[in-house]
mmCIF file with all atom_site columns, C-alpha atoms in Angstrom:
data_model
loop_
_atom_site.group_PDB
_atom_site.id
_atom_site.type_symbol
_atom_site.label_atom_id
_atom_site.label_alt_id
_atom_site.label_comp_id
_atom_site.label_asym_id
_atom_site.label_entity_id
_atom_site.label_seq_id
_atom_site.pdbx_PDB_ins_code
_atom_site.Cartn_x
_atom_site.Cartn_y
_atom_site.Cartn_z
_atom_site.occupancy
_atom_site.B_iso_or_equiv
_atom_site.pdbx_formal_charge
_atom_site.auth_seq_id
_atom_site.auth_comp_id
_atom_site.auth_asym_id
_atom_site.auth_atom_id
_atom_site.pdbx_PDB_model_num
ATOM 1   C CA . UNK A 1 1   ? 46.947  96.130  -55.139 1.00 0.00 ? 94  UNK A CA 1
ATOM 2   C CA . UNK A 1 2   ? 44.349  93.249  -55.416 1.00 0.00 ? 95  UNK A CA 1
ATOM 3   C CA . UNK A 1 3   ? 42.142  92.655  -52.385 1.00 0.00 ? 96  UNK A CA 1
ATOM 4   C CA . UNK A 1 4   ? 44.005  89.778  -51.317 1.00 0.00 ? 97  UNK A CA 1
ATOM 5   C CA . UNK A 1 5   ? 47.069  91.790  -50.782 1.00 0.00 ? 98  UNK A CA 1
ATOM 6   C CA . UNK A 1 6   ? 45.501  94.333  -49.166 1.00 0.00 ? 99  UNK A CA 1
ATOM 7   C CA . UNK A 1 7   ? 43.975  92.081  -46.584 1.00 0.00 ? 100 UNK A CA 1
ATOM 8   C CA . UNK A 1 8   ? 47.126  90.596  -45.726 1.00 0.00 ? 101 UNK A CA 1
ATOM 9   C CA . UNK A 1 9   ? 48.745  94.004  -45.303 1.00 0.00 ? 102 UNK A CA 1
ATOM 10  C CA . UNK A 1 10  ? 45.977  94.391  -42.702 1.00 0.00 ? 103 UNK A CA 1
ATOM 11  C CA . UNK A 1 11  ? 46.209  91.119  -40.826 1.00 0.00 ? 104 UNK A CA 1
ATOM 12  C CA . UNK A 1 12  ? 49.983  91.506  -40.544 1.00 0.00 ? 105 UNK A CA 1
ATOM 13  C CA . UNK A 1 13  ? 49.535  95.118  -39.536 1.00 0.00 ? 106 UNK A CA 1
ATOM 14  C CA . UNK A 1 14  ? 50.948  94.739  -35.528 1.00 0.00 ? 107 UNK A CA 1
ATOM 15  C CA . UNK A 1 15  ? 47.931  97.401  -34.552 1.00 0.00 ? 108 UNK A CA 1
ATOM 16  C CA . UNK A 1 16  ? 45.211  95.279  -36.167 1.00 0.00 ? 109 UNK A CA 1
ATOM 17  C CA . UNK A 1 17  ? 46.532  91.733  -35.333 1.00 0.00 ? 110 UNK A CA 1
ATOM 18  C CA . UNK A 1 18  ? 45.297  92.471  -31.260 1.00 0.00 ? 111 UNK A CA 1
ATOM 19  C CA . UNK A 1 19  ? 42.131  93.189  -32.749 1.00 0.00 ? 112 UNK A CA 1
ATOM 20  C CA . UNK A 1 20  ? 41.487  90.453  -34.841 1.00 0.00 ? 113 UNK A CA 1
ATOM 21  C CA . UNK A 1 21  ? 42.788  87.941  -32.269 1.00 0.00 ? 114 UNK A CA 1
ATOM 22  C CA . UNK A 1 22  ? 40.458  89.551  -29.374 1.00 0.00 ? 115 UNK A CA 1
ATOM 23  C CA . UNK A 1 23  ? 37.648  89.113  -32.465 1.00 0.00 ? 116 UNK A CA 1
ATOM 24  C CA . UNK A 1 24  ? 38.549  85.691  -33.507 1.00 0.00 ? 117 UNK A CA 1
ATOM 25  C CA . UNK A 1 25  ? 38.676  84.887  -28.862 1.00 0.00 ? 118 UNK A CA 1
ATOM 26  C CA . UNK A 1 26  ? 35.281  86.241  -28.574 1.00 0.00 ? 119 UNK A CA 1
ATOM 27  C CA . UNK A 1 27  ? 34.034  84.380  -31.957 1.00 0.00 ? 120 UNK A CA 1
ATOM 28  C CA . UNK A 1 28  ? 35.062  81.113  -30.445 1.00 0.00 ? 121 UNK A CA 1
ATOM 29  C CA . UNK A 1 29  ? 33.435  82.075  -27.205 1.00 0.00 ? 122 UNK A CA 1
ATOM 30  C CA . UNK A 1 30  ? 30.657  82.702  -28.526 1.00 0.00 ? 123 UNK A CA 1
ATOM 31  C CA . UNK A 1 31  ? 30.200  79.975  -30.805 1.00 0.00 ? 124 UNK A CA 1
ATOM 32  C CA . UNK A 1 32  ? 31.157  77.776  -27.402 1.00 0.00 ? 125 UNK A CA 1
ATOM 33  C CA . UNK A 1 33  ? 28.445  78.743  -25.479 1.00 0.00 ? 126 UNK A CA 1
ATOM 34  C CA . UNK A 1 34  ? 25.800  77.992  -28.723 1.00 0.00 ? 127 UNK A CA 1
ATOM 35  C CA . UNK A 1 35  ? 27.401  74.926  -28.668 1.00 0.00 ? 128 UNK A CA 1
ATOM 36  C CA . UNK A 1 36  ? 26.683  74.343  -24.754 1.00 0.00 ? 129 UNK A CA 1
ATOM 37  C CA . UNK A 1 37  ? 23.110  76.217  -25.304 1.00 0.00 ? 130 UNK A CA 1
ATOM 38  C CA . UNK A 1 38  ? 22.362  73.869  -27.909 1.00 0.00 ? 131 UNK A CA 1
ATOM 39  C CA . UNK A 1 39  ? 23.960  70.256  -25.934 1.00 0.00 ? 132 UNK A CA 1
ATOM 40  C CA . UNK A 1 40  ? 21.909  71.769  -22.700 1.00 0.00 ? 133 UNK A CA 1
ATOM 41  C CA . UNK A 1 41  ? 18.638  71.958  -24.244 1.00 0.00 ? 134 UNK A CA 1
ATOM 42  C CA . UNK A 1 42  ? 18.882  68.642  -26.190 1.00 0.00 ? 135 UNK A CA 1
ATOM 43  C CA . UNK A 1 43  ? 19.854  67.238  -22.990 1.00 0.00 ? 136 UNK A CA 1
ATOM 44  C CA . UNK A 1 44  ? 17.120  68.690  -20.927 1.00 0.00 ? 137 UNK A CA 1
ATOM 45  C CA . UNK A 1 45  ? 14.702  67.606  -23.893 1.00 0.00 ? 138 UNK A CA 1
ATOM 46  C CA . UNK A 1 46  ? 16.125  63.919  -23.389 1.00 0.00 ? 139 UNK A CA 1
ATOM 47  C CA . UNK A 1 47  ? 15.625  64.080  -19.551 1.00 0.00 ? 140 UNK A CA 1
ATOM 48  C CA . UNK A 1 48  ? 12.004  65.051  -20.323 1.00 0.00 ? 141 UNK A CA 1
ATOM 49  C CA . UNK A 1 49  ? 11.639  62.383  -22.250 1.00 0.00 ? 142 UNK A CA 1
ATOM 50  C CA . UNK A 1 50  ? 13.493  59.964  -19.926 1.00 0.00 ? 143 UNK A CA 1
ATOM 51  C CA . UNK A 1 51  ? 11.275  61.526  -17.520 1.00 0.00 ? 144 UNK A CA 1
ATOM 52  C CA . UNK A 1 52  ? 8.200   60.916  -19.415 1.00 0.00 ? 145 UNK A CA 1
ATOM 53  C CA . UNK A 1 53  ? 8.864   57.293  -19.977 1.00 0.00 ? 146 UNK A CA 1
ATOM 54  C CA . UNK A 1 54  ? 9.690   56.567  -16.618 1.00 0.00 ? 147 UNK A CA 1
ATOM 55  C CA . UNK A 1 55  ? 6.284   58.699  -15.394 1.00 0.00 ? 148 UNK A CA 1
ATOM 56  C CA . UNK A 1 56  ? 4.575   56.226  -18.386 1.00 0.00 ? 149 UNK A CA 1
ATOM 57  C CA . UNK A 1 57  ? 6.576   53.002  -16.999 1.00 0.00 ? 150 UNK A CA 1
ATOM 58  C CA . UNK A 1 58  ? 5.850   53.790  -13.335 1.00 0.00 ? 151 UNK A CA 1
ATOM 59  C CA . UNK A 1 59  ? 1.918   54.670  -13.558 1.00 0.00 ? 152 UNK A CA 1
ATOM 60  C CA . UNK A 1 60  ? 1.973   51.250  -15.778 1.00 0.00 ? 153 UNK A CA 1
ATOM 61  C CA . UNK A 1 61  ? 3.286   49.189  -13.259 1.00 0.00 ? 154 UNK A CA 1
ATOM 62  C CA . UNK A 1 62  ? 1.101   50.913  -10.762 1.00 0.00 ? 155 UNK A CA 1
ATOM 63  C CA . UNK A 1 63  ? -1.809  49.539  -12.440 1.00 0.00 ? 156 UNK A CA 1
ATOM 64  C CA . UNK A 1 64  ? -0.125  46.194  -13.253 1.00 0.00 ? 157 UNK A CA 1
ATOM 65  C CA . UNK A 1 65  ? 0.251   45.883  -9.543  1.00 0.00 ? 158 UNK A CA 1
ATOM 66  C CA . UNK A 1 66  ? -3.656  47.201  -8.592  1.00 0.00 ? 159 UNK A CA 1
ATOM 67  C CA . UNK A 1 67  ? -4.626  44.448  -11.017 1.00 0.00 ? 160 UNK A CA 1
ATOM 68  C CA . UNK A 1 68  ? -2.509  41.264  -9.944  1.00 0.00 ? 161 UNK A CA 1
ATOM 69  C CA . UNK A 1 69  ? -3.562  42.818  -6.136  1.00 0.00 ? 162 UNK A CA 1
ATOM 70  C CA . UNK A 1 70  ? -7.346  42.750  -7.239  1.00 0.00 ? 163 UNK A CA 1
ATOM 71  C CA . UNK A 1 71  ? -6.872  39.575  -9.383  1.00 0.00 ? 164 UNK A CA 1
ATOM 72  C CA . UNK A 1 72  ? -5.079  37.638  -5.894  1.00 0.00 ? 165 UNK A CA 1
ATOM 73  C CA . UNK A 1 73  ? -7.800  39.311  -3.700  1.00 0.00 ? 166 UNK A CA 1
ATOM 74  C CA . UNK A 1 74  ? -10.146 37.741  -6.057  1.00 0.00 ? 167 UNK A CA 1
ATOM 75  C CA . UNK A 1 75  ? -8.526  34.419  -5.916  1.00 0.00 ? 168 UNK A CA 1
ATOM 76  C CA . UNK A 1 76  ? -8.302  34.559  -2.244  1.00 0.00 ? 169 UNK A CA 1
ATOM 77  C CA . UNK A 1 77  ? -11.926 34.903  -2.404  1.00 0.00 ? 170 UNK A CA 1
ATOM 78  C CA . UNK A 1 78  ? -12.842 32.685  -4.328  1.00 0.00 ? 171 UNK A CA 1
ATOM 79  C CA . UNK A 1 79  ? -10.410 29.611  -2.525  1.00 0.00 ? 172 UNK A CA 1
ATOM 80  C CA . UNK A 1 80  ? -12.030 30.618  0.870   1.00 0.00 ? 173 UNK A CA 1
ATOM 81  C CA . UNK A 1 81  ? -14.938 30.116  -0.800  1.00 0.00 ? 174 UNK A CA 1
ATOM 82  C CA . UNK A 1 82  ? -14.050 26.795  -2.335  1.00 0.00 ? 175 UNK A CA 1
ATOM 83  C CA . UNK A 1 83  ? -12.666 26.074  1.004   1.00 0.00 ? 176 UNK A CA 1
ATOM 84  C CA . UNK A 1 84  ? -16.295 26.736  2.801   1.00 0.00 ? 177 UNK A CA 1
ATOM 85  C CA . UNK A 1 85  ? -18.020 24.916  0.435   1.00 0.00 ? 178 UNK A CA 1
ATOM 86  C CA . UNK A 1 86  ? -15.563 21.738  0.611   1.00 0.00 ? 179 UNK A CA 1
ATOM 87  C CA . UNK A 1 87  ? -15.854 22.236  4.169   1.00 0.00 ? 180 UNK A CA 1
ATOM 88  C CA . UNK A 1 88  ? -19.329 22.167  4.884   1.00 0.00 ? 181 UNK A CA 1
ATOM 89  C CA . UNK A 1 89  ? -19.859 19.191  2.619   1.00 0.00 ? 182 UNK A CA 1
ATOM 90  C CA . UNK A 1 90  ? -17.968 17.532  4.359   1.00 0.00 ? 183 UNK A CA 1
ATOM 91  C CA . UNK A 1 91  ? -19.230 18.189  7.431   1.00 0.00 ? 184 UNK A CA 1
ATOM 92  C CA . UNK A 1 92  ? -22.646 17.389  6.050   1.00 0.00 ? 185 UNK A CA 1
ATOM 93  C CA . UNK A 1 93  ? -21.266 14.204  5.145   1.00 0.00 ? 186 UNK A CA 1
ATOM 94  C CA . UNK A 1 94  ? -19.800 13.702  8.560   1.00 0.00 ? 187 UNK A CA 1
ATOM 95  C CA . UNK A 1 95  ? -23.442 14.621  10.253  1.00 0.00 ? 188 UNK A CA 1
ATOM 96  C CA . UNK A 1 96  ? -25.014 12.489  7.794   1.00 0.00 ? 189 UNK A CA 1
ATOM 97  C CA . UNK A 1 97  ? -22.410 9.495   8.488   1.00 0.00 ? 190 UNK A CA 1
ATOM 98  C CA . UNK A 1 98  ? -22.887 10.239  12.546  1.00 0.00 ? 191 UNK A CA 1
ATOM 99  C CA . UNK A 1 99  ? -26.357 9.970   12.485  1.00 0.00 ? 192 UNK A CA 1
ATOM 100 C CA . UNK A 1 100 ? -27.010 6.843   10.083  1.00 0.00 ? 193 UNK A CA 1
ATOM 101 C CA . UNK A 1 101 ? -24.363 5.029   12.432  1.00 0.00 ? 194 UNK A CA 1
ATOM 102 C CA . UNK A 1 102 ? -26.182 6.453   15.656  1.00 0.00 ? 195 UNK A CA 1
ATOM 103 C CA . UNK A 1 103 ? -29.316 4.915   14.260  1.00 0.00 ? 196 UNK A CA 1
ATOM 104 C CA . UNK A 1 104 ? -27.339 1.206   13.173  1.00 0.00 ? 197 UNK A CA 1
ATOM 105 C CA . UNK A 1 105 ? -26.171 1.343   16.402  1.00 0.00 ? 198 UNK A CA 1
ATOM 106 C CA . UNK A 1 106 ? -29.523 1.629   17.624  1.00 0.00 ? 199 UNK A CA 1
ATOM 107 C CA . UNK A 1 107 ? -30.869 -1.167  15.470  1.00 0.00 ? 200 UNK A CA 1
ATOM 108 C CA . UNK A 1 108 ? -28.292 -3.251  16.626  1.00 0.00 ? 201 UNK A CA 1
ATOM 109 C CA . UNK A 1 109 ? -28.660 -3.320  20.157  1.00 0.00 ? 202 UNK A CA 1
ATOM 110 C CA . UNK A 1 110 ? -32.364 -3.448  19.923  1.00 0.00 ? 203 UNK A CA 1
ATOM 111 C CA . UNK A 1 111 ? -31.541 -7.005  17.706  1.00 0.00 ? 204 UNK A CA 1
ATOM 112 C CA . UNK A 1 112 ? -29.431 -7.866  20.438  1.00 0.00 ? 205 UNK A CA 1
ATOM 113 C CA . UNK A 1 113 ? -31.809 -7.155  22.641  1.00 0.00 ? 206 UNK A CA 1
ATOM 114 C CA . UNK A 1 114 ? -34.334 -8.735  20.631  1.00 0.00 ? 207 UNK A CA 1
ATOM 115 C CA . UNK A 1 115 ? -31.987 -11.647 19.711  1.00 0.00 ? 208 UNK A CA 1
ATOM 116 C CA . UNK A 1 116 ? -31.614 -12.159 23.743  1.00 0.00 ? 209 UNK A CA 1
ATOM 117 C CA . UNK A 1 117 ? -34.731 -12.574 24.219  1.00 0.00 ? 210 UNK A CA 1
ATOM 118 C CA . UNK A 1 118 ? -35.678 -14.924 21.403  1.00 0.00 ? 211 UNK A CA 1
ATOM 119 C CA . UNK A 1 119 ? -33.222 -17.015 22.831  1.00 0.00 ? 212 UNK A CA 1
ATOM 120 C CA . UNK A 1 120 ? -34.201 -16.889 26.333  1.00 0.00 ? 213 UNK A CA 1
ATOM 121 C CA . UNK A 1 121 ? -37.665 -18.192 24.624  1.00 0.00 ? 214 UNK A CA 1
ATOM 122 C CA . UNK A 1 122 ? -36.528 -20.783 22.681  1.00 0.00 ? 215 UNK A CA 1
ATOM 123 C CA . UNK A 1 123 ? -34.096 -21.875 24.945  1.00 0.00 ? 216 UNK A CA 1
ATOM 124 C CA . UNK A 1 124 ? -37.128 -22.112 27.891  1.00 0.00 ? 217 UNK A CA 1
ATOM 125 C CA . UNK A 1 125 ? -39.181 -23.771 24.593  1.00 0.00 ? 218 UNK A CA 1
ATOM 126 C CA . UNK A 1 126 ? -36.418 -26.183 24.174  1.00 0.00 ? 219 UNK A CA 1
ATOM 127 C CA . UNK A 1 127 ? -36.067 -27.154 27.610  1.00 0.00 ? 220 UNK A CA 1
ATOM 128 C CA . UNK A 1 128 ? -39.724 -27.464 28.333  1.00 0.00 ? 221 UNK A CA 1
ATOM 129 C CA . UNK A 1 129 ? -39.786 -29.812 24.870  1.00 0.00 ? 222 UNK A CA 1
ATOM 130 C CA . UNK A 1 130 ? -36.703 -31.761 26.175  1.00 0.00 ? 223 UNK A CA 1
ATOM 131 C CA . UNK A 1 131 ? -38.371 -32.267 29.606  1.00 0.00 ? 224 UNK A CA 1
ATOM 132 C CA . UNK A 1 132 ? -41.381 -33.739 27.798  1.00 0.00 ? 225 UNK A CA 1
ATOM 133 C CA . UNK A 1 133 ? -39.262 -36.123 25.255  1.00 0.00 ? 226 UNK A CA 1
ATOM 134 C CA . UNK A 1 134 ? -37.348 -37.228 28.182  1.00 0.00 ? 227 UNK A CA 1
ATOM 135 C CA . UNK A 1 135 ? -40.752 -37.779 30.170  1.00 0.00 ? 228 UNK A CA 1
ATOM 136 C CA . UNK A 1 136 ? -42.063 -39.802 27.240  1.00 0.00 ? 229 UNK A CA 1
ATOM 137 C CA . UNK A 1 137 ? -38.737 -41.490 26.865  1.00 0.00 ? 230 UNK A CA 1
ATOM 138 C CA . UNK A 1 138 ? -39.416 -42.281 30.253  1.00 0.00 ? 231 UNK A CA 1
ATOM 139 C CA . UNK A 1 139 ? -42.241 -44.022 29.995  1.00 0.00 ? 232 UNK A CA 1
ATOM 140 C CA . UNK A 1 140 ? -41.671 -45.819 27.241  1.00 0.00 ? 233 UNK A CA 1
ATOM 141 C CA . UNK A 1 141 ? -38.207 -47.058 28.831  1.00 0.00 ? 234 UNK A CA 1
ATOM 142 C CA . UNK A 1 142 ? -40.547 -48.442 31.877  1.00 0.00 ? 235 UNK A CA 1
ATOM 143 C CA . UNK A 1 143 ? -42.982 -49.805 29.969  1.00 0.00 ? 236 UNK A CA 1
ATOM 144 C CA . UNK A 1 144 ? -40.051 -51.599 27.972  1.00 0.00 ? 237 UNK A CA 1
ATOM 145 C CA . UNK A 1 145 ? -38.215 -53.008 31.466  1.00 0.00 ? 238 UNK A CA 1
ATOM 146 C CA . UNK A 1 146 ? -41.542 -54.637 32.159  1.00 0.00 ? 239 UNK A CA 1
ATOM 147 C CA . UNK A 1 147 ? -42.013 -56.114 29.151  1.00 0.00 ? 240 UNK A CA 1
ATOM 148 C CA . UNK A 1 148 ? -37.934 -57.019 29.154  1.00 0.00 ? 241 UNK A CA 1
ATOM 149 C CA . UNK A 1 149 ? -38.959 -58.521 32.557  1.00 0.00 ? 242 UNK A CA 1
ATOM 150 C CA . UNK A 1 150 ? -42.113 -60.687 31.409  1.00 0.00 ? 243 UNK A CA 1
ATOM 151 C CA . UNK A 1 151 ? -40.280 -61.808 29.217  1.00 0.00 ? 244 UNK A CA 1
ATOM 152 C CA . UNK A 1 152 ? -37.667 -63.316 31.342  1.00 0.00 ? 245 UNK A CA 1
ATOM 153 C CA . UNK A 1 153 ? -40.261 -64.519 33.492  1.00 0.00 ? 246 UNK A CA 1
ATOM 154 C CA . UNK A 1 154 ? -42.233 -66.162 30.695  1.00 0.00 ? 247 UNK A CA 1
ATOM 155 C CA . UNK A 1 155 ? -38.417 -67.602 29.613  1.00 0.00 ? 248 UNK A CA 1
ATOM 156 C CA . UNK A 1 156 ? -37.502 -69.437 32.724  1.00 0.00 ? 249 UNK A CA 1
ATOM 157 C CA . UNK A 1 157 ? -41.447 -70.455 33.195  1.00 0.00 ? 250 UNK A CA 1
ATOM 158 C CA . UNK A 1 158 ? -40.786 -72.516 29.230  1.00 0.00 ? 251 UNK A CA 1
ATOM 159 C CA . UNK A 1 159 ? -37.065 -73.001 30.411  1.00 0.00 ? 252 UNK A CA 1
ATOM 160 C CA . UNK A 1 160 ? -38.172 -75.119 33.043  1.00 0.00 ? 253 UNK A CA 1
ATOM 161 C CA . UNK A 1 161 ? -41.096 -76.941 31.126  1.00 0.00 ? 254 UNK A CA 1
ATOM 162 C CA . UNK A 1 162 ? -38.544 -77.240 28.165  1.00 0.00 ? 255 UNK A CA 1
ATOM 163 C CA . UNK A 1 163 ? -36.175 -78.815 30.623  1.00 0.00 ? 256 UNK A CA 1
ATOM 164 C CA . UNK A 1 164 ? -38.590 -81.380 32.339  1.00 0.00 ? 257 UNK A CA 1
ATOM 165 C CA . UNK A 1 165 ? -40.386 -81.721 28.539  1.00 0.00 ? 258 UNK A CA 1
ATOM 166 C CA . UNK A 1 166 ? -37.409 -82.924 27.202  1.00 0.00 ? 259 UNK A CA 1
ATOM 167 C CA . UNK A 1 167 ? -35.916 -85.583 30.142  1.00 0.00 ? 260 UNK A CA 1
ATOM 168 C CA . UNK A 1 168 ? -38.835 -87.355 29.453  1.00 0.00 ? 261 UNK A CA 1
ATOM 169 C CA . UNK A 1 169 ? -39.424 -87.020 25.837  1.00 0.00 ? 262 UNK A CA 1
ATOM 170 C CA . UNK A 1 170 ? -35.532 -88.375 26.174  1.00 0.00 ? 263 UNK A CA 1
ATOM 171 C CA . UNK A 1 171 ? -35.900 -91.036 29.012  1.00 0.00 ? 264 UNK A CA 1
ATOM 172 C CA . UNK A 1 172 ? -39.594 -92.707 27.589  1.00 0.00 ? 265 UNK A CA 1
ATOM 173 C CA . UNK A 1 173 ? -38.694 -92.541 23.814  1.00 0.00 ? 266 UNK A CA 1
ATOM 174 C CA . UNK A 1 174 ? -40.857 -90.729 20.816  1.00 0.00 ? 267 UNK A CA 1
ATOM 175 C CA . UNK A 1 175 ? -42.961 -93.084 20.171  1.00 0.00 ? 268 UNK A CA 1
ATOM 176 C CA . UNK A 1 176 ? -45.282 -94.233 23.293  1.00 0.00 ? 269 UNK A CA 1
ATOM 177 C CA . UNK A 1 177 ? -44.864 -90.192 24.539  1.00 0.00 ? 270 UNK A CA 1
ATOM 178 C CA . UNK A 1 178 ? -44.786 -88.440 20.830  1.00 0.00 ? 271 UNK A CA 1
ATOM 179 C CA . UNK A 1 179 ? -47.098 -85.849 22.033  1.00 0.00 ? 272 UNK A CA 1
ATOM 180 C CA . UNK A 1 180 ? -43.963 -84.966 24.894  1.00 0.00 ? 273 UNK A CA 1
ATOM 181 C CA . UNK A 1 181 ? -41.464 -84.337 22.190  1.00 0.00 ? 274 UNK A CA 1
ATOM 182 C CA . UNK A 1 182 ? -43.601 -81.995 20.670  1.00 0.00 ? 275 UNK A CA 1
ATOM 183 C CA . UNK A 1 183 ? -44.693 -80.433 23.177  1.00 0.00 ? 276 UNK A CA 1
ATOM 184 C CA . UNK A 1 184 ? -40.941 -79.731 24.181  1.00 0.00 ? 277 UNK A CA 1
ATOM 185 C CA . UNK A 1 185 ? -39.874 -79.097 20.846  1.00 0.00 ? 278 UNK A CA 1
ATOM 186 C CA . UNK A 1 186 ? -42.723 -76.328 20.857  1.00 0.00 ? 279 UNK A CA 1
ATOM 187 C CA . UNK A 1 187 ? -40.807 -75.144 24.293  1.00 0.00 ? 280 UNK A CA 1
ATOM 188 C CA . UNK A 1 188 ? -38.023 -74.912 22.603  1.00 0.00 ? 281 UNK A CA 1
ATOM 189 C CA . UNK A 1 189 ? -39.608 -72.841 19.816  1.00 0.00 ? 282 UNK A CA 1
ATOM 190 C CA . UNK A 1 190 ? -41.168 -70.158 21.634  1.00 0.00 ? 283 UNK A CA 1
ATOM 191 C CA . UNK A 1 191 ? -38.286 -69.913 23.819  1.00 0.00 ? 284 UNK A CA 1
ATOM 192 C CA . UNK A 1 192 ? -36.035 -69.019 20.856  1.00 0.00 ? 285 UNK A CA 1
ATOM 193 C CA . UNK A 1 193 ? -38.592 -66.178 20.063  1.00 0.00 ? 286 UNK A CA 1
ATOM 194 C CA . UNK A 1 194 ? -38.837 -65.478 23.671  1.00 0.00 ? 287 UNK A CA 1
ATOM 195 C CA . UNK A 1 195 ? -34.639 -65.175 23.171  1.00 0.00 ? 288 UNK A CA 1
ATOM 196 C CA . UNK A 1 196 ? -35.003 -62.981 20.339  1.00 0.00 ? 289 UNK A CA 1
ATOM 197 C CA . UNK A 1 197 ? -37.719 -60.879 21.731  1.00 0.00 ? 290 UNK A CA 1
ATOM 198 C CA . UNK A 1 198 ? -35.822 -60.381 24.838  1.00 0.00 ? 291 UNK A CA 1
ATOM 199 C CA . UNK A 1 199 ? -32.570 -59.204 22.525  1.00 0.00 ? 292 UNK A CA 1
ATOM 200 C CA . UNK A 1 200 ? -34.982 -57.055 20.820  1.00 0.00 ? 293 UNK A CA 1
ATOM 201 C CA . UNK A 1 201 ? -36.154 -54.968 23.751  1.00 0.00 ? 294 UNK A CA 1
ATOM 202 C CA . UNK A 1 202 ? -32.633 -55.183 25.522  1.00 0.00 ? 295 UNK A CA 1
ATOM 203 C CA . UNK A 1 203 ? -31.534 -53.202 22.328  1.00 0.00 ? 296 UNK A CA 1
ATOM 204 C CA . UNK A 1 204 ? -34.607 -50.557 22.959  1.00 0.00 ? 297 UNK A CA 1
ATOM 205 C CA . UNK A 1 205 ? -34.061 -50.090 26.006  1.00 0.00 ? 298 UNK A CA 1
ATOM 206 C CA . UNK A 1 206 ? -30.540 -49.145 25.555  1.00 0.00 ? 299 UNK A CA 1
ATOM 207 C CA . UNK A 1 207 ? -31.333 -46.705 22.505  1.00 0.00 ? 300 UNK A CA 1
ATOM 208 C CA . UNK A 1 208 ? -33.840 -45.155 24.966  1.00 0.00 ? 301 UNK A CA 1
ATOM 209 C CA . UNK A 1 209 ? -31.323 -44.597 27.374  1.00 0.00 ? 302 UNK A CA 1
ATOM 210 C CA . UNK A 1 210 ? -28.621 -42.996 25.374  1.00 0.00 ? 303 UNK A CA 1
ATOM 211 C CA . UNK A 1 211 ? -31.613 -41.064 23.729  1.00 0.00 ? 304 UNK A CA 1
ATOM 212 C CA . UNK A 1 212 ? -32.137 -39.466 27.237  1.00 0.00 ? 305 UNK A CA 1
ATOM 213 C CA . UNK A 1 213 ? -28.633 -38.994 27.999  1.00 0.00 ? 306 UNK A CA 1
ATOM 214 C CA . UNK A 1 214 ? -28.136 -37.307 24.440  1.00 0.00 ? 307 UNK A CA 1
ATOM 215 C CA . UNK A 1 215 ? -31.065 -34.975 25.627  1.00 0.00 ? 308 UNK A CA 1
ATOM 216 C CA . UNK A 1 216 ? -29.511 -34.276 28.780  1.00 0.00 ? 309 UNK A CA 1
ATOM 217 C CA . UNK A 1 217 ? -26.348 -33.649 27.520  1.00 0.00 ? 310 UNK A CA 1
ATOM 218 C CA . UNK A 1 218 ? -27.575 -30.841 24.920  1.00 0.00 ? 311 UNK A CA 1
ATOM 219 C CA . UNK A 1 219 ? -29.366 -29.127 27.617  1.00 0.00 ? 312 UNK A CA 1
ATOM 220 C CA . UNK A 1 220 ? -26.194 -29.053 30.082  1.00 0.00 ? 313 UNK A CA 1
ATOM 221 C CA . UNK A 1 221 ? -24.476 -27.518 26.800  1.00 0.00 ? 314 UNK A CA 1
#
């Protein structure tokens, strides 16, 4: 009987077939938990890992955040600072500004003040001149009336002699009373330059006059 034989006589023997299936239960068994055993570990070993990488992760975020947190503290700083020093320049500036307007505005009213006065001055200077032009004016206007009125007394003096001159170098002829005619032809001579003389200082006088009014005028205004 060859081996093969004999093992099948064995198997199908109905006392050893209980026995080889309670064998064959407790193989499977077995080799179930190994399985487990073995999925478990490899399992736990992932977790670890997992574990690991998420420890690695966390502690690198950690000091991702402590950096952007220093790196914002640091720009915070530094803005404030940017902001104080923007800030006091300009209020520098502003202080400077005030005080070089406090001291235009100084300079200003003390021109005003000054300008005032100057004008008080001149205008008294102007006045006083205009009182003495008009004084002068004055005189001169007088002394022009009396020569206006010689003159027109001198004028009807030769009117008259021109008049009686010549009705008689006209009634007794030029040649017995030539020296008549001439005589009232002179008359008649100077009176025409007694005439224009008189136009003459008529004229003067009234340029005097609207001189003084001009004066008086500018002084009302």
């Amino acid at each position: 009987m060859s081996f093969l034989e004999s093992s099948f006589k064995y198997i199908t023997d109905s006392k050893n077939i209980k026995l080889i299936v309670i064998v064959a239960i407790l193989s499977c068994v077995g080799s179930y938990f190994a399985i487990d055993e073995l999925i478990i570990k490899e399992k736990v070993s992932r977790i670890e890992e997992l574990n690991k990488d998420k420890n690695h992760l966390a502690s690198q975020l950690k000091d991702i955040q402590n950096r952007l947190e220093k790196q914002i503290d640091s720009e915070d700083s530094r803005l404030e600072k940017n902001v104080a020093n923007v800030k006091a320049l300009y209020n520098e500036v502003i202080t400077d500004l005030n005080r070089k307007n406090n001291q235009l505005m100084q300079e200003r009213d003390t021109l005003i003040s000054q300008l005032a006065q100057n004008a008080h001055t001149t205008q008294l200077e102007i006045n006083k001149r205009n009182n003495e032009n008009i004084l002068a004016l004055r005189q001169t206007l007088n002394s022009v009336e009396k020569n206006i009125h010689t003159l027109y007394l001198t004028h009807s003096r030769l009117s008259s002699e021109y008049g009686y001159s010549q009705k008689e170098c006209e009634k007794r002829g030029s040649d017995f009373y030539g020296n008549i005619c001439e005589q009232s032809s002179k008359y008649k001579a100077e009176l025409d330059s007694l005439g224009e003389q008189i136009k003459s200082q008529e004229q003067r006088r009234k340029f005097i006059q609207e001189e003084i009014l001009s004066i008086q005028r500018g002084a009302i205004n």
